[in-house]
PDB file of C-alpha atoms in Angstrom:
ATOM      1  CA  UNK L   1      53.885  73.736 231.626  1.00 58.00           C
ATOM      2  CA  UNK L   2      55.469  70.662 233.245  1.00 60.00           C
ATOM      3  CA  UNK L   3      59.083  69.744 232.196  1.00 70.00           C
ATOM      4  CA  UNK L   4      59.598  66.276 230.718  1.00 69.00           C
ATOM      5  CA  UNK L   5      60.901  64.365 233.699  1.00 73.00           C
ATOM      6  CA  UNK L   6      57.879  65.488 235.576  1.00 72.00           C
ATOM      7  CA  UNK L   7      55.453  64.600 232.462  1.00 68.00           C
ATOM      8  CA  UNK L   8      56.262  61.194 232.586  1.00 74.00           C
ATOM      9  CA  UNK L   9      56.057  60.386 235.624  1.00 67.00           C
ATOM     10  CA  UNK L  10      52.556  61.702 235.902  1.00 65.00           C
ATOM     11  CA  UNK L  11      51.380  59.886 232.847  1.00 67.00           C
ATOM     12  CA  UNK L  12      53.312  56.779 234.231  1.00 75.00           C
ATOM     13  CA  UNK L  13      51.332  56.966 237.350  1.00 73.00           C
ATOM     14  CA  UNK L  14      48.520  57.448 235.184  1.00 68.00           C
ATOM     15  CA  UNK L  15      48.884  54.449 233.230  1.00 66.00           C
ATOM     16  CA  UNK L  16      49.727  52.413 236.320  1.00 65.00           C
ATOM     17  CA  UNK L  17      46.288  53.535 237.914  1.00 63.00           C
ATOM     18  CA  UNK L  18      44.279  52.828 234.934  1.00 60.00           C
ATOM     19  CA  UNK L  19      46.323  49.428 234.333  1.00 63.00           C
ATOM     20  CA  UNK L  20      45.290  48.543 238.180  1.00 60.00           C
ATOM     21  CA  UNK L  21      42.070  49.947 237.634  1.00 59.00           C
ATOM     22  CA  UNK L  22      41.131  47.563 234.371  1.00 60.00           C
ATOM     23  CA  UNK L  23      42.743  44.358 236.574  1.00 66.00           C
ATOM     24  CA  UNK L  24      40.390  44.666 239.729  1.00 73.00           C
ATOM     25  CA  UNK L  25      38.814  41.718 241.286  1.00 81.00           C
ATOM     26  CA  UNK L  26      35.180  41.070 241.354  1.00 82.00           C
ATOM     27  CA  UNK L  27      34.142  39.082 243.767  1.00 75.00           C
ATOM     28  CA  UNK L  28      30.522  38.548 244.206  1.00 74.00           C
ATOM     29  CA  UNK L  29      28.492  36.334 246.847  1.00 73.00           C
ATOM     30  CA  UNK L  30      26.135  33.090 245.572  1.00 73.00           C
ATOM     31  CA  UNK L  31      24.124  30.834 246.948  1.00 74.00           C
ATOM     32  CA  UNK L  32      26.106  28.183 247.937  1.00 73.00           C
ATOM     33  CA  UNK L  33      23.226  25.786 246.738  1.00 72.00           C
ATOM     34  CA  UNK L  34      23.741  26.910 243.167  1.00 74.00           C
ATOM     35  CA  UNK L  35      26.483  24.800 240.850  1.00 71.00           C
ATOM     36  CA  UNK L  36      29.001  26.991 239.499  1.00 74.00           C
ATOM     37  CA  UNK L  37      31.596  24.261 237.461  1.00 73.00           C
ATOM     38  CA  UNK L  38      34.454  26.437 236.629  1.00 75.00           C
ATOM     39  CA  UNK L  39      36.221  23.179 235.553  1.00 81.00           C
ATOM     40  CA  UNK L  40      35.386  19.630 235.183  1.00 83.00           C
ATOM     41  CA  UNK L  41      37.334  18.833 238.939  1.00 85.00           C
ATOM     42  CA  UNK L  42      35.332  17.713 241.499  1.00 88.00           C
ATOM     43  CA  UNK L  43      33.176  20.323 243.583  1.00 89.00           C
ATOM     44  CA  UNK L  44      30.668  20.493 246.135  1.00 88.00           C
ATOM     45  CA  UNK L  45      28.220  20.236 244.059  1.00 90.00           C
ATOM     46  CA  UNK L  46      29.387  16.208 243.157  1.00 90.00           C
ATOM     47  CA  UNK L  47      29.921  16.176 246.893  1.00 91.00           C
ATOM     48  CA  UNK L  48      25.963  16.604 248.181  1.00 91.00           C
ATOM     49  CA  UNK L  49      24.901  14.667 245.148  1.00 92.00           C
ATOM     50  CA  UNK L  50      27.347  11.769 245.540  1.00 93.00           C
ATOM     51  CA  UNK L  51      26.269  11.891 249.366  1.00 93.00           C
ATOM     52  CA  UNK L  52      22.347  12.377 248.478  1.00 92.00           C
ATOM     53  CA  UNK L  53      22.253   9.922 246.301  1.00 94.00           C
ATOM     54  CA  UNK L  54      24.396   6.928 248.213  1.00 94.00           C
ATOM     55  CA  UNK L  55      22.053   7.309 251.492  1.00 93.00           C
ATOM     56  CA  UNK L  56      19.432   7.060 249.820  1.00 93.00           C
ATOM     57  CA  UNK L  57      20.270   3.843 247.809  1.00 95.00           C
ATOM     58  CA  UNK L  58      22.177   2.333 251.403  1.00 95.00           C
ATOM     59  CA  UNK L  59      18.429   2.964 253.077  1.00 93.00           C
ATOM     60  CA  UNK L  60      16.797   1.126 249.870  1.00 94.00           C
ATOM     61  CA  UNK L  61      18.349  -1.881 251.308  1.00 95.00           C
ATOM     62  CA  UNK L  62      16.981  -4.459 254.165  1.00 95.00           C
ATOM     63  CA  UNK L  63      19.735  -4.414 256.610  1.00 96.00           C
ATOM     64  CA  UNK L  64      18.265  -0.831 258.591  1.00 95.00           C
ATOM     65  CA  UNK L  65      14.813  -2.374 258.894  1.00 94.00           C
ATOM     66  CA  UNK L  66      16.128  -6.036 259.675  1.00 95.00           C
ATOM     67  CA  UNK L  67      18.532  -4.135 262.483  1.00 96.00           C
ATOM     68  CA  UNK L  68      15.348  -2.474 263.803  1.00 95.00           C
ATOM     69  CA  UNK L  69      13.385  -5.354 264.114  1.00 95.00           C
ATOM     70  CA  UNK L  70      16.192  -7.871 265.694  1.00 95.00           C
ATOM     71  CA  UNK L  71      17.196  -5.032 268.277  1.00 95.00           C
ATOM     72  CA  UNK L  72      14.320  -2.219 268.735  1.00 96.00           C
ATOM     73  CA  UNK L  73      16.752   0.481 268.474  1.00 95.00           C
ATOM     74  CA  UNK L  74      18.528   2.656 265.307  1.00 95.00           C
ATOM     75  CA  UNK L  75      21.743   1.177 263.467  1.00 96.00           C
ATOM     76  CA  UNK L  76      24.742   2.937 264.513  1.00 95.00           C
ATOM     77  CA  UNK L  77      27.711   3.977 261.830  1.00 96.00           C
ATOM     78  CA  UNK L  78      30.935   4.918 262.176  1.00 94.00           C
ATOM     79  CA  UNK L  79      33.172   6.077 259.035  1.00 94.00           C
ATOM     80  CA  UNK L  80      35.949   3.950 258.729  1.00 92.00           C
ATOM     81  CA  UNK L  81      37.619   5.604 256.031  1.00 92.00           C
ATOM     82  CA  UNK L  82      37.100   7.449 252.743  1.00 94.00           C
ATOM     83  CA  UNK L  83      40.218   7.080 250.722  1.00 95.00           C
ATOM     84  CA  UNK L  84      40.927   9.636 247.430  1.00 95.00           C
ATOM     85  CA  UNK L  85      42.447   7.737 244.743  1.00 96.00           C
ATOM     86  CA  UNK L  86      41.582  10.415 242.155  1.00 94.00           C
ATOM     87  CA  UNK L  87      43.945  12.398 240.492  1.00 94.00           C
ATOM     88  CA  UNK L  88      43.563  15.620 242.159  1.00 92.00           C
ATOM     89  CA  UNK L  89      42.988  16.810 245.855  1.00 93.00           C
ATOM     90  CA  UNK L  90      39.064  16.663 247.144  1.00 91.00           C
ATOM     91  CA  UNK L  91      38.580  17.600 250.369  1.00 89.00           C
ATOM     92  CA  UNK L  92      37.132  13.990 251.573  1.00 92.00           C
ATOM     93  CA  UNK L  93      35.913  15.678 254.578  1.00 92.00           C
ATOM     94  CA  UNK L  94      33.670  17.954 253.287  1.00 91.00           C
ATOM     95  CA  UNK L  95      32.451  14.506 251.575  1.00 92.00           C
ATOM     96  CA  UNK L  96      32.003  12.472 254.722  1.00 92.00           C
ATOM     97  CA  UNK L  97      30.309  15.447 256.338  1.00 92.00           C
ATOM     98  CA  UNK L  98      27.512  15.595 253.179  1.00 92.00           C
ATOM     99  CA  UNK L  99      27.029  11.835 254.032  1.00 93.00           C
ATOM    100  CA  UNK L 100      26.535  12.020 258.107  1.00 92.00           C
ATOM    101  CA  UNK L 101      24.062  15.057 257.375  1.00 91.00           C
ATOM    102  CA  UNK L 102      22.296  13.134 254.509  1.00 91.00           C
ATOM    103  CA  UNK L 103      22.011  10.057 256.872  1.00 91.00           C
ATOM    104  CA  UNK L 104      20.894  11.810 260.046  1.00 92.00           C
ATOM    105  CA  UNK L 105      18.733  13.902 258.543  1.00 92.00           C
ATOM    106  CA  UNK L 106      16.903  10.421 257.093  1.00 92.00           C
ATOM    107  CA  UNK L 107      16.237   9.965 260.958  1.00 93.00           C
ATOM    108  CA  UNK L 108      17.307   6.200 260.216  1.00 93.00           C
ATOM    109  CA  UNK L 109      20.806   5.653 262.269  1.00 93.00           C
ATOM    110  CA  UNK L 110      23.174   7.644 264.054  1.00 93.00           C
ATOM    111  CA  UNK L 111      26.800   8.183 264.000  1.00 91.00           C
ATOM    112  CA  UNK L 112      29.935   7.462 266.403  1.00 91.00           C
ATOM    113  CA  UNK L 113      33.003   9.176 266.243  1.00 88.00           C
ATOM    114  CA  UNK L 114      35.951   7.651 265.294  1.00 87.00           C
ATOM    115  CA  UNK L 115      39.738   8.305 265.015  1.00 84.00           C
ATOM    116  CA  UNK L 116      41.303  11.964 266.377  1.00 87.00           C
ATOM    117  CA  UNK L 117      37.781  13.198 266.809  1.00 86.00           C
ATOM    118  CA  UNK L 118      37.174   9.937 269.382  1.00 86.00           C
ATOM    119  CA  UNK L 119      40.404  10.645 271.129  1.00 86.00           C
ATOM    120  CA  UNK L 120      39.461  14.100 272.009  1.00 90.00           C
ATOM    121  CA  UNK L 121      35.986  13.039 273.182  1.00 87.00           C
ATOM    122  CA  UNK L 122      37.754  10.487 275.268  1.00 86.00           C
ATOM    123  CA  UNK L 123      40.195  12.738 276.741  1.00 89.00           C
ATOM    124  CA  UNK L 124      37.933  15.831 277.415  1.00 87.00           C
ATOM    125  CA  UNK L 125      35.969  12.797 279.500  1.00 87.00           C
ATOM    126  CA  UNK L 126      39.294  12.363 281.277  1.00 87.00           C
ATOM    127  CA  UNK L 127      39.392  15.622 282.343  1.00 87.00           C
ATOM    128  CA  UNK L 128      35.683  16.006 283.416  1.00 86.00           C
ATOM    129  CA  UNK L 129      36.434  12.733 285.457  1.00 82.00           C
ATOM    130  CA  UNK L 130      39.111  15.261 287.367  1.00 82.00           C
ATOM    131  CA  UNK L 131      37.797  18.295 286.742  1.00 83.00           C
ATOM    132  CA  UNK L 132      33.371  18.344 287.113  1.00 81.00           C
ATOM    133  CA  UNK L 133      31.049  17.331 289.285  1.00 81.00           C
ATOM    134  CA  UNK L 134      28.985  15.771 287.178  1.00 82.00           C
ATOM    135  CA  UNK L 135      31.646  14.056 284.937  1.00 78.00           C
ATOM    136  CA  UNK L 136      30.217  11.558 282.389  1.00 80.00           C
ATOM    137  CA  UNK L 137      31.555   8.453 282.940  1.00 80.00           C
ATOM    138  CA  UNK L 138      34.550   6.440 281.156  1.00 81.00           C
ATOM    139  CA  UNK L 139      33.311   3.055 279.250  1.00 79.00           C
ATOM    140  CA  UNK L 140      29.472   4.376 278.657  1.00 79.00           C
ATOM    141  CA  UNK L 141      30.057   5.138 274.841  1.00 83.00           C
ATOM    142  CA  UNK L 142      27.935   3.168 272.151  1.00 86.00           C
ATOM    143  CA  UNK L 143      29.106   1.215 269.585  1.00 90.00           C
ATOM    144  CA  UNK L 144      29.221   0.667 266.139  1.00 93.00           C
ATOM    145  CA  UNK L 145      26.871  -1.518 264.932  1.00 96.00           C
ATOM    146  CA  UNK L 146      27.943  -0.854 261.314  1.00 97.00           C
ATOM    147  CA  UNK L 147      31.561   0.356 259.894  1.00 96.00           C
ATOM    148  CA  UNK L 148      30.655   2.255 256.354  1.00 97.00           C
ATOM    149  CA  UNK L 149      33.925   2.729 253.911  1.00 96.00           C
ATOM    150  CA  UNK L 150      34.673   3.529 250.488  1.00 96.00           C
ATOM    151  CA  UNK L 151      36.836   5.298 248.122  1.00 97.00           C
ATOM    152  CA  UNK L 152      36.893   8.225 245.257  1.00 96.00           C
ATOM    153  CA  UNK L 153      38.882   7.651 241.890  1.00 96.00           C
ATOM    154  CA  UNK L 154      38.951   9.259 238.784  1.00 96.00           C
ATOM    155  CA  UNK L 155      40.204   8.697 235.002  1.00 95.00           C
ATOM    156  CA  UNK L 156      41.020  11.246 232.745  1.00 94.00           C
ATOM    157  CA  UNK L 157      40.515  11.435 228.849  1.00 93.00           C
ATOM    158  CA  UNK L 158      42.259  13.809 226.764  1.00 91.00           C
ATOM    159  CA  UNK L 159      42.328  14.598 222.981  1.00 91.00           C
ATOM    160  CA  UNK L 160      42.647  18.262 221.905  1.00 91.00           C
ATOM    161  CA  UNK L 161      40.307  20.942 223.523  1.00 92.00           C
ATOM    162  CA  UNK L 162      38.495  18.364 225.029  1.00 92.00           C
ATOM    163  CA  UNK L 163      38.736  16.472 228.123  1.00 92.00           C
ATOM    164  CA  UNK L 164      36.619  13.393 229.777  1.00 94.00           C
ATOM    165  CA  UNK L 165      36.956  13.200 233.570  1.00 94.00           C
ATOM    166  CA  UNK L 166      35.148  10.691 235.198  1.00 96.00           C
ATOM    167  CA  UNK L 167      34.837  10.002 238.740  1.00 96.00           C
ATOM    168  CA  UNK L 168      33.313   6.326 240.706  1.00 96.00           C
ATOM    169  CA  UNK L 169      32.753   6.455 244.175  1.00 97.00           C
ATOM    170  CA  UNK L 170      32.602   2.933 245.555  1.00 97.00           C
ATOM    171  CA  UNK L 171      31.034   2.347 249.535  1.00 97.00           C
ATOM    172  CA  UNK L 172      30.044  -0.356 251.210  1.00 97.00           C
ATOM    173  CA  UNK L 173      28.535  -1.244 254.427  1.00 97.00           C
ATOM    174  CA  UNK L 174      29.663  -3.617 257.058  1.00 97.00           C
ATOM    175  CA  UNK L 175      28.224  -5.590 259.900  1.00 97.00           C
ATOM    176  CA  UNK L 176      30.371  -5.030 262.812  1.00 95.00           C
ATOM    177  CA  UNK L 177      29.273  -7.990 264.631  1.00 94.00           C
ATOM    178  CA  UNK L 178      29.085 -10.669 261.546  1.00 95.00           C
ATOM    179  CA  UNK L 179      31.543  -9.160 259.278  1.00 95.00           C
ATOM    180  CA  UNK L 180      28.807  -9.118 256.534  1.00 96.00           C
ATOM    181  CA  UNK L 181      28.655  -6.757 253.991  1.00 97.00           C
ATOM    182  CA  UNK L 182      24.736  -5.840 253.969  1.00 97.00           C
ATOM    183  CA  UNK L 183      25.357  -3.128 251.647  1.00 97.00           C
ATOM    184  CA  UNK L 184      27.679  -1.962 248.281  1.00 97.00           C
ATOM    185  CA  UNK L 185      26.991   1.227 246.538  1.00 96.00           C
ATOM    186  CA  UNK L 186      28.690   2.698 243.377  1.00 96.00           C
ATOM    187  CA  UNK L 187      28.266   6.367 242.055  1.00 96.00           C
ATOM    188  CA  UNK L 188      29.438   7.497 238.755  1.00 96.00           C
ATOM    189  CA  UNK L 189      29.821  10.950 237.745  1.00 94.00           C
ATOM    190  CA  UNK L 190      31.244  12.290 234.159  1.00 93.00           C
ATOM    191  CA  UNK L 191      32.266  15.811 233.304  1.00 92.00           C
ATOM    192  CA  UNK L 192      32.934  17.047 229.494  1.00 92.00           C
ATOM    193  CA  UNK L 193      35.258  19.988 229.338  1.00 91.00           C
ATOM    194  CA  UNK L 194      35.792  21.775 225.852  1.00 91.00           C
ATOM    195  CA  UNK L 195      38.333  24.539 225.442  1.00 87.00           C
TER     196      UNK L 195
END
């Protein structure tokens, strides 16, 4: 027989293990294509459809086909800047990246890099120029022919066990060369939450 010291602290260590045992994590892999909204925030989901959905409505308009037809080539875009002026953190990255891939994969205009992403194109060209053989030269990138912008924002509605979050993102289009805006898109999404 065990004395009572010992006795407790096996059926401590006992309770501790089947305490631990009844908290264990399950984590199990999905499809990241399927919508799991574990809140009403903002999630990738909103992200490809935002993204799907603006592309598509930005192509609906004349100024890709008029740009064609003036210049016999593809429109090129670069991403100015997507601002978040929601109340919570969304990764606007992720965001821009669903809208390049949704806009290249339309086959309809291409992309240049811009900001920190241009400046390490720019300098890796440096170093080729130093460095290769067959260096691709300085001053031989293309230009913009379109600057696309925009920003995410958000109100929240409260009352009880039940919240209203509603998110508009607002993009336009603009002519790099004429300063026209050829195009102005607005998405609206709105999540009910009940507790």
């Amino acid at each position: 027989m065990l004395n009572p010291i010992t006795r407790i602290a096996a059926l401590t260590m006992l309770g501790a293990a089947v305490f631990t045992a009844g908290c264990a994590t399950k984590v199990t892999r999905v499809d990241p294509a399927e919508e799991i909204a574990l809140s009403d925030q903002w999630n990738n989901k909103d992200s490809e459809l935002v993204a799907t959905e603006m592309i598509n409505d930005m192509l609906s308009f004349p100024w890709v086909s008029d740009f064609e037809l003036e210049n016999n080539v593809r429109p090129t875009i670069i991403i100015q800047r997507i601002a978040n002026k929601s109340h919570e953190h969304i990764a606007v990255d992720t965001f821009v990246n669903d809208i390049k891939r949704a806009l290249l994969r339309s086959g309809k205009a291409d992309f240049v890099v811009a900001g920190e992403e241009r400046d390490a194109v720019r300098e890796e060209r440096r170093d080729q120029e130093l460095n290769s053989r067959n260096a691709k030269e300085m001053g031989q990138e293309d230009a913009a022919d379109f600057a696309l912008s925009g920003s995410i924002n958000s109100i929240v509605d409260e009352a009880g066990k039940k919240r209203v979050t509603f998110y508009q993102v607002d993009m336009k289009l603009i002519d790099m060369t004429s300063n026209r805006e050829v195009w102005n898109g607005q998405k609206k999404i709105q999540k009910l939450q009940e507790r």
